[in-house]
């Protein structure tokens, strides 16, 4: 059975002539490379084992053409996605298909690390010396003097020299096979076809990491005819990117693979999950104050516990069967730097996880209150640590300001780090977002490996709830 789909659904749902044609420009090298890749998969009988990783770039629609396993990767991240597939399924033949803008620019770190690791993968690298999909900008492989949309007078020394990826990959210890081929005449096409086939065969035989660089034509952004583009590759690219095998040490097979385990109980154990059902205390979603999609922001300095409090909030919501997200943001300092988190809680589905205009702000210090307080929605609530913030600025739009001595209460309890739990108690007391039991269940779940701290945290939470009545 052919590796190519019978119809390419991207065009008119596969109807008519367009259902048999690709999206590539006339004379583009990608079409030939697709054919060689498909033929190799078919001839080596790898169709049911192959996973192709589509990049961001001209080959972004690879999955419309090849009837194999397919994954779409973020820009430059195809090698990382390929490694994930290979480690999860060592018997798979994984092909990372990338262009020069994708692999040699934003994805440079990923390809170098994957190559040095040396795990059996097949990388097809299409080098046409220009960014094809995004408008003909200068690429890492653009030649010196070559004019592009972003080097209109030609690439010069201030723009850096072209990257020779095949040579760079071959210099690493990890790869087994590296070759550069071209497409500009029938002889070179035969070599390209053989190289791609070898890259897949070596992986199928578990012989290591293979990298094939293909010098290809981009007539559209070279502003040439197909014939002129072929001549340009031969005359201009070859002196910079000489063809040939750069490395071939694929003698021994890769060591025996340790088969991954997909046992659900084991996975749950590793991620700290539990098969025990979580007790629920909410009868309905708390829509009374803020509606059916609630945004909260918790902010302070590193060490204030904003991130832990945010995670507990999200966990409490999930335990009740609602949707919740937590986005952390913090500076490079482990203590003393900025730290804030956005939490969204929705009755059915969080549509946007950011909380740029939160309904509730919990601020542990004055800079956090000054930065995020003005963004709180009209009718919203700001809880601030009155032990630290003595003169909070006025906030308009009917925003309620509630001072709670979180640090003072935590100090009285003998453990400064529980001030974030005091803040959660104050949040519950002020909003009735969830029942007290919901928060306490999340706290106990988080501390199940540190049972000695549960009583202290329960006390801190209770004092936070009580402080709202005193405020």
Tab-separated table of C-alpha atoms in Angstrom:
chain	number	residue	atom	x	y	z
A	1	UNK	CA	0.000	0.000	0.000
A	2	UNK	CA	1.324	3.444	-0.926
A	3	UNK	CA	2.680	5.655	1.838
A	4	UNK	CA	1.144	8.680	0.123
A	5	UNK	CA	-2.514	9.250	0.853
A	6	UNK	CA	-4.806	8.619	-2.116
A	7	UNK	CA	-6.166	12.142	-1.722
A	8	UNK	CA	-4.688	15.226	-0.096
A	9	UNK	CA	-7.557	16.504	2.012
A	10	UNK	CA	-6.045	19.962	2.452
A	11	UNK	CA	-7.126	21.018	-1.057
A	12	UNK	CA	-10.886	21.149	-1.660
A	13	UNK	CA	-11.317	18.185	0.708
A	14	UNK	CA	-9.301	16.044	-1.683
A	15	UNK	CA	-11.607	16.597	-4.645
A	16	UNK	CA	-10.453	16.957	-8.247
A	17	UNK	CA	-6.941	17.763	-9.412
A	18	UNK	CA	-6.130	19.715	-6.259
A	19	UNK	CA	-6.689	16.571	-4.234
A	20	UNK	CA	-3.637	15.103	-5.951
A	21	UNK	CA	-1.287	18.085	-5.680
A	22	UNK	CA	0.833	19.432	-2.830
A	23	UNK	CA	0.990	23.015	-1.623
A	24	UNK	CA	4.601	23.479	-2.729
A	25	UNK	CA	5.631	26.028	-5.342
A	26	UNK	CA	6.687	24.739	-8.789
A	27	UNK	CA	10.320	23.659	-8.714
A	28	UNK	CA	10.462	23.398	-4.924
A	29	UNK	CA	12.746	20.631	-3.641
A	30	UNK	CA	10.359	19.494	-0.905
A	31	UNK	CA	8.242	17.503	-3.335
A	32	UNK	CA	11.173	15.314	-4.374
A	33	UNK	CA	12.275	14.819	-0.791
A	34	UNK	CA	8.733	13.788	0.147
A	35	UNK	CA	8.788	11.219	-2.654
A	36	UNK	CA	12.130	9.762	-1.599
A	37	UNK	CA	11.005	9.593	2.010
A	38	UNK	CA	7.730	7.888	1.085
A	39	UNK	CA	9.488	5.431	-1.229
A	40	UNK	CA	12.019	4.528	1.472
A	41	UNK	CA	9.278	3.927	4.042
A	42	UNK	CA	7.387	1.733	1.578
A	43	UNK	CA	10.390	-0.228	0.272
A	44	UNK	CA	11.702	-0.925	3.780
A	45	UNK	CA	8.215	-1.930	4.935
A	46	UNK	CA	8.218	0.664	7.710
A	47	UNK	CA	4.817	2.228	7.184
A	48	UNK	CA	3.289	0.864	10.384
A	49	UNK	CA	6.389	1.806	12.406
A	50	UNK	CA	7.056	5.304	11.083
A	51	UNK	CA	6.265	8.527	12.907
A	52	UNK	CA	6.939	11.718	10.923
A	53	UNK	CA	7.434	14.976	12.807
A	54	UNK	CA	6.175	17.982	10.850
A	55	UNK	CA	7.967	21.274	11.518
A	56	UNK	CA	6.938	24.895	11.300
A	57	UNK	CA	7.919	25.984	7.806
A	58	UNK	CA	7.170	24.985	4.247
A	59	UNK	CA	6.800	21.326	5.260
A	60	UNK	CA	4.254	22.155	7.954
A	61	UNK	CA	1.615	20.140	6.055
A	62	UNK	CA	3.697	16.981	5.745
A	63	UNK	CA	0.948	15.137	7.633
A	64	UNK	CA	-1.490	15.733	4.751
A	65	UNK	CA	0.644	13.652	2.410
A	66	UNK	CA	2.208	10.709	4.270
A	67	UNK	CA	-0.035	7.959	5.608
A	68	UNK	CA	2.119	7.264	8.677
A	69	UNK	CA	2.061	8.372	12.282
A	70	UNK	CA	2.360	12.144	12.430
A	71	UNK	CA	3.020	14.758	15.087
A	72	UNK	CA	3.188	18.514	14.661
A	73	UNK	CA	6.033	20.238	16.510
A	74	UNK	CA	6.467	23.826	17.606
A	75	UNK	CA	9.015	25.862	15.645
A	76	UNK	CA	12.435	24.214	15.966
A	77	UNK	CA	11.310	21.611	18.485
A	78	UNK	CA	10.929	18.650	16.119
A	79	UNK	CA	14.003	16.789	17.494
A	80	UNK	CA	12.650	17.074	21.036
A	81	UNK	CA	9.265	15.739	19.934
A	82	UNK	CA	11.023	12.981	17.972
A	83	UNK	CA	12.970	11.947	21.059
A	84	UNK	CA	9.745	11.772	23.039
A	85	UNK	CA	8.228	9.428	20.475
A	86	UNK	CA	11.347	7.268	20.295
A	87	UNK	CA	11.744	6.907	24.049
A	88	UNK	CA	8.065	6.086	24.484
A	89	UNK	CA	8.127	3.571	21.619
A	90	UNK	CA	11.666	2.359	20.828
A	91	UNK	CA	10.417	0.200	17.951
A	92	UNK	CA	9.126	3.245	16.084
A	93	UNK	CA	11.089	4.714	13.179
A	94	UNK	CA	10.920	8.440	13.887
A	95	UNK	CA	11.695	11.007	11.181
A	96	UNK	CA	12.318	14.640	12.061
A	97	UNK	CA	11.717	16.598	8.837
A	98	UNK	CA	12.988	20.187	9.023
A	99	UNK	CA	14.011	23.191	6.967
A	100	UNK	CA	16.995	25.489	7.477
A	101	UNK	CA	15.074	28.257	9.244
A	102	UNK	CA	13.540	25.691	11.569
A	103	UNK	CA	16.535	23.467	12.335
A	104	UNK	CA	19.505	25.797	12.012
A	105	UNK	CA	17.975	28.837	13.703
A	106	UNK	CA	15.373	28.521	16.451
A	107	UNK	CA	15.934	24.765	16.674
A	108	UNK	CA	19.728	24.774	16.776
A	109	UNK	CA	19.966	23.745	20.429
A	110	UNK	CA	17.445	20.943	19.978
A	111	UNK	CA	19.170	19.364	16.976
A	112	UNK	CA	22.642	19.562	18.545
A	113	UNK	CA	21.492	17.981	21.800
A	114	UNK	CA	19.531	15.248	20.000
A	115	UNK	CA	22.489	14.487	17.726
A	116	UNK	CA	24.972	14.347	20.574
A	117	UNK	CA	22.654	12.027	22.485
A	118	UNK	CA	22.913	9.694	19.503
A	119	UNK	CA	19.646	7.834	20.051
A	120	UNK	CA	18.528	6.270	16.732
A	121	UNK	CA	16.549	8.919	14.860
A	122	UNK	CA	16.424	9.994	11.211
A	123	UNK	CA	16.682	13.724	10.502
A	124	UNK	CA	15.950	15.065	7.012
A	125	UNK	CA	17.247	18.626	6.769
A	126	UNK	CA	16.144	20.624	3.713
A	127	UNK	CA	18.551	23.510	3.076
A	128	UNK	CA	17.449	26.016	0.452
A	129	UNK	CA	19.458	28.917	1.927
A	130	UNK	CA	16.427	31.053	2.691
A	131	UNK	CA	13.280	31.289	4.797
A	132	UNK	CA	10.708	29.991	2.340
A	133	UNK	CA	7.369	30.069	4.139
A	134	UNK	CA	7.619	33.455	5.876
A	135	UNK	CA	8.658	35.645	2.971
A	136	UNK	CA	12.238	35.047	1.879
A	137	UNK	CA	14.218	36.384	4.832
A	138	UNK	CA	17.878	35.610	5.459
A	139	UNK	CA	18.365	32.163	6.973
A	140	UNK	CA	21.338	30.762	8.932
A	141	UNK	CA	22.372	29.031	5.699
A	142	UNK	CA	22.034	32.082	3.420
A	143	UNK	CA	25.217	32.571	1.370
A	144	UNK	CA	27.562	35.527	1.690
A	145	UNK	CA	26.425	38.268	-0.647
A	146	UNK	CA	23.019	36.647	-1.166
A	147	UNK	CA	20.168	39.148	-1.272
A	148	UNK	CA	17.061	38.376	0.750
A	149	UNK	CA	14.131	40.286	2.203
A	150	UNK	CA	16.196	41.070	5.301
A	151	UNK	CA	19.574	41.392	3.575
A	152	UNK	CA	18.574	43.498	0.552
A	153	UNK	CA	22.195	44.461	-0.179
A	154	UNK	CA	23.530	40.955	0.356
A	155	UNK	CA	24.672	39.086	3.430
A	156	UNK	CA	27.890	40.552	4.846
A	157	UNK	CA	30.273	39.734	7.675
A	158	UNK	CA	28.246	41.746	10.171
A	159	UNK	CA	25.379	39.342	9.552
A	160	UNK	CA	27.524	36.307	10.322
A	161	UNK	CA	28.711	33.441	8.180
A	162	UNK	CA	26.529	30.604	6.850
A	163	UNK	CA	26.159	27.617	9.151
A	164	UNK	CA	27.388	24.303	7.751
A	165	UNK	CA	25.045	21.990	9.612
A	166	UNK	CA	26.240	18.672	8.201
A	167	UNK	CA	29.821	19.401	9.231
A	168	UNK	CA	28.688	20.631	12.633
A	169	UNK	CA	26.599	17.515	13.287
A	170	UNK	CA	29.379	15.234	12.010
A	171	UNK	CA	31.846	16.779	14.484
A	172	UNK	CA	29.777	15.483	17.410
A	173	UNK	CA	30.405	12.103	18.972
A	174	UNK	CA	26.767	10.979	18.997
A	175	UNK	CA	25.741	10.681	15.317
A	176	UNK	CA	26.405	7.521	13.312
A	177	UNK	CA	25.750	8.746	9.775
A	178	UNK	CA	25.831	12.249	8.258
A	179	UNK	CA	25.652	13.068	4.551
A	180	UNK	CA	24.907	16.089	2.395
A	181	UNK	CA	23.148	15.551	-0.941
A	182	UNK	CA	21.500	17.698	-3.599
A	183	UNK	CA	18.666	17.626	-6.149
A	184	UNK	CA	19.900	19.687	-9.097
A	185	UNK	CA	20.321	16.781	-11.575
A	186	UNK	CA	19.371	13.136	-11.928
A	187	UNK	CA	22.706	11.852	-10.576
A	188	UNK	CA	22.352	13.897	-7.399
A	189	UNK	CA	18.723	12.853	-6.997
A	190	UNK	CA	19.706	9.197	-7.041
A	191	UNK	CA	22.271	9.893	-4.301
A	192	UNK	CA	19.686	11.816	-2.303
A	193	UNK	CA	17.223	8.962	-2.560
A	194	UNK	CA	19.868	6.474	-1.381
A	195	UNK	CA	20.930	8.676	1.529
A	196	UNK	CA	17.369	9.080	2.802
A	197	UNK	CA	16.800	5.353	2.472
A	198	UNK	CA	19.998	4.653	4.409
A	199	UNK	CA	19.010	7.051	7.187
A	200	UNK	CA	15.760	5.152	7.700
A	201	UNK	CA	17.351	1.721	7.343
A	202	UNK	CA	19.977	2.489	9.977
A	203	UNK	CA	17.290	3.483	12.419
A	204	UNK	CA	15.177	0.433	11.598
A	205	UNK	CA	18.296	-1.662	12.352
A	206	UNK	CA	18.834	0.300	15.588
A	207	UNK	CA	22.235	1.618	14.448
A	208	UNK	CA	22.099	5.173	15.660
A	209	UNK	CA	21.411	8.797	14.755
A	210	UNK	CA	21.344	9.679	11.025
A	211	UNK	CA	21.344	13.177	9.530
A	212	UNK	CA	20.798	13.886	5.830
A	213	UNK	CA	21.136	17.468	4.596
A	214	UNK	CA	19.475	18.079	1.223
A	215	UNK	CA	20.439	21.127	-0.817
A	216	UNK	CA	17.143	22.121	-2.406
A	217	UNK	CA	15.733	24.787	-4.678
A	218	UNK	CA	13.373	27.631	-3.729
A	219	UNK	CA	12.644	29.301	-7.087
A	220	UNK	CA	9.998	31.599	-5.582
A	221	UNK	CA	12.257	33.397	-3.108
A	222	UNK	CA	15.384	33.108	-5.208
A	223	UNK	CA	13.345	34.895	-7.904
A	224	UNK	CA	14.446	32.362	-10.504
A	225	UNK	CA	12.981	29.788	-12.805
A	226	UNK	CA	13.258	26.147	-11.742
A	227	UNK	CA	16.183	25.602	-14.114
A	228	UNK	CA	17.947	28.749	-12.902
A	229	UNK	CA	17.460	27.679	-9.284
A	230	UNK	CA	18.994	24.262	-9.980
A	231	UNK	CA	21.997	25.911	-11.613
A	232	UNK	CA	22.322	28.330	-8.673
A	233	UNK	CA	22.412	25.475	-6.167
A	234	UNK	CA	25.103	23.730	-8.190
A	235	UNK	CA	27.236	26.782	-8.878
A	236	UNK	CA	26.737	28.864	-5.725
A	237	UNK	CA	25.807	26.505	-2.905
A	238	UNK	CA	28.230	23.644	-3.558
A	239	UNK	CA	31.397	25.686	-2.908
A	240	UNK	CA	30.000	26.557	0.538
A	241	UNK	CA	28.179	23.300	1.222
A	242	UNK	CA	30.242	20.516	-0.390
A	243	UNK	CA	28.398	17.263	-0.974
A	244	UNK	CA	29.317	13.863	0.377
A	245	UNK	CA	29.385	11.643	3.439
A	246	UNK	CA	30.637	13.560	6.446
A	247	UNK	CA	30.484	10.698	8.908
A	248	UNK	CA	29.630	7.000	8.698
A	249	UNK	CA	30.384	4.881	11.768
A	250	UNK	CA	27.160	2.895	11.862
A	251	UNK	CA	28.856	-0.425	12.528
A	252	UNK	CA	27.440	-1.531	15.866
A	253	UNK	CA	23.831	-1.559	16.959
A	254	UNK	CA	22.536	0.699	19.683
A	255	UNK	CA	22.497	-0.901	23.170
A	256	UNK	CA	19.395	-2.841	24.156
A	257	UNK	CA	16.475	-0.594	24.917
A	258	UNK	CA	14.872	-0.558	28.314
A	259	UNK	CA	11.219	-0.922	27.454
A	260	UNK	CA	9.050	1.889	28.834
A	261	UNK	CA	6.256	1.070	31.228
A	262	UNK	CA	2.762	2.350	30.590
A	263	UNK	CA	1.218	0.860	33.712
A	264	UNK	CA	-1.390	3.425	34.845
A	265	UNK	CA	-0.849	2.749	38.536
A	266	UNK	CA	2.915	3.220	38.176
A	267	UNK	CA	2.483	6.456	36.230
A	268	UNK	CA	0.039	7.772	38.832
A	269	UNK	CA	2.536	6.938	41.564
A	270	UNK	CA	5.378	8.750	39.805
A	271	UNK	CA	3.377	11.940	39.298
A	272	UNK	CA	1.965	11.867	42.813
A	273	UNK	CA	-1.518	10.877	41.725
A	274	UNK	CA	-4.010	8.876	43.695
A	275	UNK	CA	-6.680	6.376	42.737
A	276	UNK	CA	-8.741	7.329	45.756
A	277	UNK	CA	-11.730	9.520	44.912
A	278	UNK	CA	-11.511	13.034	46.319
A	279	UNK	CA	-14.330	14.071	48.596
A	280	UNK	CA	-16.357	16.971	47.207
A	281	UNK	CA	-18.010	19.688	49.241
A	282	UNK	CA	-19.413	22.132	46.647
A	283	UNK	CA	-23.032	21.811	45.597
A	284	UNK	CA	-22.685	24.242	42.687
A	285	UNK	CA	-20.082	26.492	41.110
A	286	UNK	CA	-19.582	29.718	43.142
A	287	UNK	CA	-21.080	32.133	40.613
A	288	UNK	CA	-22.533	34.621	43.086
A	289	UNK	CA	-19.680	37.143	43.131
A	290	UNK	CA	-17.617	36.699	39.984
A	291	UNK	CA	-19.534	34.602	37.458
A	292	UNK	CA	-18.628	31.292	35.877
A	293	UNK	CA	-14.977	32.004	35.004
A	294	UNK	CA	-12.952	33.462	37.858
A	295	UNK	CA	-9.485	34.981	37.564
A	296	UNK	CA	-7.171	35.248	40.559
A	297	UNK	CA	-3.642	36.585	40.853
A	298	UNK	CA	-1.323	35.884	43.790
A	299	UNK	CA	1.824	37.982	43.980
A	300	UNK	CA	4.747	38.703	46.260
A	301	UNK	CA	8.443	38.086	46.601
A	302	UNK	CA	10.161	34.736	46.168
A	303	UNK	CA	9.594	32.816	49.393
A	304	UNK	CA	6.218	34.387	50.163
A	305	UNK	CA	4.456	31.233	48.993
A	306	UNK	CA	2.387	32.768	46.205
A	307	UNK	CA	3.113	29.836	43.889
A	308	UNK	CA	2.194	27.213	46.481
A	309	UNK	CA	-1.019	29.035	47.340
A	310	UNK	CA	-1.884	29.258	43.641
A	311	UNK	CA	-1.312	25.540	43.146
A	312	UNK	CA	-3.498	24.761	46.156
A	313	UNK	CA	-6.249	26.945	44.726
A	314	UNK	CA	-6.115	25.176	41.383
A	315	UNK	CA	-6.025	21.765	43.063
A	316	UNK	CA	-9.002	22.642	45.257
A	317	UNK	CA	-11.029	23.614	42.183
A	318	UNK	CA	-10.069	20.451	40.298
A	319	UNK	CA	-10.969	18.322	43.304
A	320	UNK	CA	-14.450	19.808	43.143
A	321	UNK	CA	-14.765	18.800	39.491
A	322	UNK	CA	-14.211	22.253	37.989
A	323	UNK	CA	-11.623	23.290	35.397
A	324	UNK	CA	-8.609	25.227	36.674
A	325	UNK	CA	-5.241	26.433	35.416
A	326	UNK	CA	-2.152	27.814	37.147
A	327	UNK	CA	0.512	29.854	35.351
A	328	UNK	CA	3.618	30.653	37.449
A	329	UNK	CA	5.927	33.583	36.793
A	330	UNK	CA	8.972	34.412	38.846
A	331	UNK	CA	12.384	35.987	38.606
A	332	UNK	CA	15.742	34.198	38.657
A	333	UNK	CA	16.211	34.641	42.424
A	334	UNK	CA	15.205	31.691	44.617
A	335	UNK	CA	14.396	34.134	47.409
A	336	UNK	CA	13.572	37.821	47.244
A	337	UNK	CA	12.806	38.131	43.529
A	338	UNK	CA	9.407	38.750	42.030
A	339	UNK	CA	6.916	35.898	42.093
A	340	UNK	CA	3.334	35.840	40.917
A	341	UNK	CA	0.846	33.362	39.536
A	342	UNK	CA	-2.371	33.501	37.546
A	343	UNK	CA	-5.159	31.085	38.459
A	344	UNK	CA	-8.327	30.612	36.435
A	345	UNK	CA	-11.259	28.610	37.730
A	346	UNK	CA	-14.191	27.856	35.428
A	347	UNK	CA	-17.397	25.927	35.817
A	348	UNK	CA	-16.834	23.983	32.607
A	349	UNK	CA	-13.693	25.038	30.704
A	350	UNK	CA	-11.000	27.674	31.151
A	351	UNK	CA	-10.820	29.429	27.792
A	352	UNK	CA	-7.816	31.641	28.590
A	353	UNK	CA	-5.486	30.813	31.490
A	354	UNK	CA	-4.149	34.344	31.968
A	355	UNK	CA	-5.585	36.628	34.642
A	356	UNK	CA	-4.434	40.017	33.409
A	357	UNK	CA	-7.543	41.609	34.947
A	358	UNK	CA	-8.194	39.422	37.996
A	359	UNK	CA	-11.340	39.299	40.074
A	360	UNK	CA	-9.197	38.686	43.155
A	361	UNK	CA	-5.657	39.799	43.945
A	362	UNK	CA	-3.678	38.436	46.890
A	363	UNK	CA	-0.662	40.725	47.411
A	364	UNK	CA	2.058	39.823	49.901
A	365	UNK	CA	4.027	43.056	49.505
A	366	UNK	CA	3.666	46.686	48.442
A	367	UNK	CA	5.269	46.360	44.972
A	368	UNK	CA	2.811	43.580	44.082
A	369	UNK	CA	-0.135	45.659	45.249
A	370	UNK	CA	1.098	48.697	43.301
A	371	UNK	CA	1.717	46.695	40.128
A	372	UNK	CA	-1.385	44.519	39.982
A	373	UNK	CA	-3.930	46.363	42.121
A	374	UNK	CA	-5.029	48.797	39.386
A	375	UNK	CA	-5.812	45.869	37.062
A	376	UNK	CA	-8.402	44.297	39.380
A	377	UNK	CA	-11.849	44.373	37.791
A	378	UNK	CA	-14.577	46.691	39.117
A	379	UNK	CA	-16.260	45.032	42.068
A	380	UNK	CA	-13.200	42.853	42.649
A	381	UNK	CA	-11.314	42.090	45.835
A	382	UNK	CA	-7.729	42.775	46.944
A	383	UNK	CA	-6.357	40.945	49.963
A	384	UNK	CA	-3.018	42.360	51.094
A	385	UNK	CA	-0.624	41.515	53.904
A	386	UNK	CA	-1.179	44.387	56.333
A	387	UNK	CA	1.878	43.307	58.348
A	388	UNK	CA	3.991	44.377	55.363
A	389	UNK	CA	1.825	46.946	53.543
A	390	UNK	CA	0.938	49.681	56.001
A	391	UNK	CA	-0.500	52.351	53.698
A	392	UNK	CA	-2.137	50.757	50.659
A	393	UNK	CA	-2.981	53.037	47.786
A	394	UNK	CA	-6.645	53.639	47.039
A	395	UNK	CA	-8.105	51.601	44.208
A	396	UNK	CA	-11.109	52.828	42.285
A	397	UNK	CA	-13.860	50.968	40.484
A	398	UNK	CA	-15.465	49.768	43.745
A	399	UNK	CA	-12.559	47.433	44.421
A	400	UNK	CA	-12.665	46.140	47.978
A	401	UNK	CA	-9.388	46.360	49.936
A	402	UNK	CA	-8.969	43.850	52.740
A	403	UNK	CA	-5.894	43.999	54.972
A	404	UNK	CA	-4.944	40.767	56.727
A	405	UNK	CA	-1.804	40.472	58.911
A	406	UNK	CA	-0.639	37.274	57.201
A	407	UNK	CA	2.989	37.615	58.293
A	408	UNK	CA	2.059	38.559	61.850
A	409	UNK	CA	-0.274	35.584	62.267
A	410	UNK	CA	2.333	33.229	60.794
A	411	UNK	CA	4.969	34.562	63.201
A	412	UNK	CA	2.630	34.070	66.154
A	413	UNK	CA	2.155	30.479	65.024
A	414	UNK	CA	5.925	30.053	64.956
A	415	UNK	CA	6.325	29.354	61.227
A	416	UNK	CA	6.675	32.290	58.839
A	417	UNK	CA	6.196	30.100	55.770
A	418	UNK	CA	2.502	29.490	56.524
A	419	UNK	CA	1.541	33.090	55.785
A	420	UNK	CA	0.330	31.949	52.361
A	421	UNK	CA	-2.077	29.523	54.053
A	422	UNK	CA	-3.298	32.401	56.241
A	423	UNK	CA	-3.970	34.289	52.987
A	424	UNK	CA	-5.938	31.330	51.595
A	425	UNK	CA	-8.035	31.283	54.752
A	426	UNK	CA	-8.713	35.001	54.339
A	427	UNK	CA	-9.652	34.402	50.702
A	428	UNK	CA	-12.163	31.754	51.747
A	429	UNK	CA	-13.593	33.929	54.494
A	430	UNK	CA	-13.965	36.943	52.229
A	431	UNK	CA	-15.327	35.256	49.100
A	432	UNK	CA	-16.743	31.866	50.125
A	433	UNK	CA	-15.182	30.743	46.851
A	434	UNK	CA	-15.276	27.160	48.129
A	435	UNK	CA	-16.271	25.682	51.468
A	436	UNK	CA	-13.549	25.597	54.123
A	437	UNK	CA	-13.482	21.817	53.804
A	438	UNK	CA	-12.500	22.114	50.121
A	439	UNK	CA	-9.382	24.121	50.952
A	440	UNK	CA	-8.489	21.920	53.912
A	441	UNK	CA	-8.778	18.780	51.776
A	442	UNK	CA	-6.357	20.268	49.214
A	443	UNK	CA	-3.920	21.273	51.977
A	444	UNK	CA	-4.014	17.800	53.543
A	445	UNK	CA	-3.532	16.177	50.162
A	446	UNK	CA	-0.491	18.362	49.451
A	447	UNK	CA	1.015	17.529	52.878
A	448	UNK	CA	0.286	13.822	52.915
A	449	UNK	CA	4.046	13.121	52.922
A	450	UNK	CA	4.593	15.712	55.690
A	451	UNK	CA	1.831	14.850	58.116
A	452	UNK	CA	3.493	16.678	61.001
A	453	UNK	CA	2.803	19.994	59.256
A	454	UNK	CA	-0.910	19.424	58.660
A	455	UNK	CA	-2.111	20.661	62.079
A	456	UNK	CA	-0.033	23.854	61.800
A	457	UNK	CA	-1.388	24.621	58.329
A	458	UNK	CA	-4.946	23.960	59.464
A	459	UNK	CA	-4.412	26.447	62.286
A	460	UNK	CA	-3.021	29.012	59.845
A	461	UNK	CA	-6.005	28.573	57.558
A	462	UNK	CA	-8.465	28.939	60.445
A	463	UNK	CA	-6.779	32.134	61.621
A	464	UNK	CA	-6.987	33.497	58.077
A	465	UNK	CA	-10.729	32.829	57.955
A	466	UNK	CA	-11.154	34.407	61.390
A	467	UNK	CA	-9.141	37.486	60.427
A	468	UNK	CA	-11.755	38.478	57.876
A	469	UNK	CA	-14.329	38.908	60.623
A	470	UNK	CA	-11.857	41.018	62.542
A	471	UNK	CA	-10.959	43.225	59.586
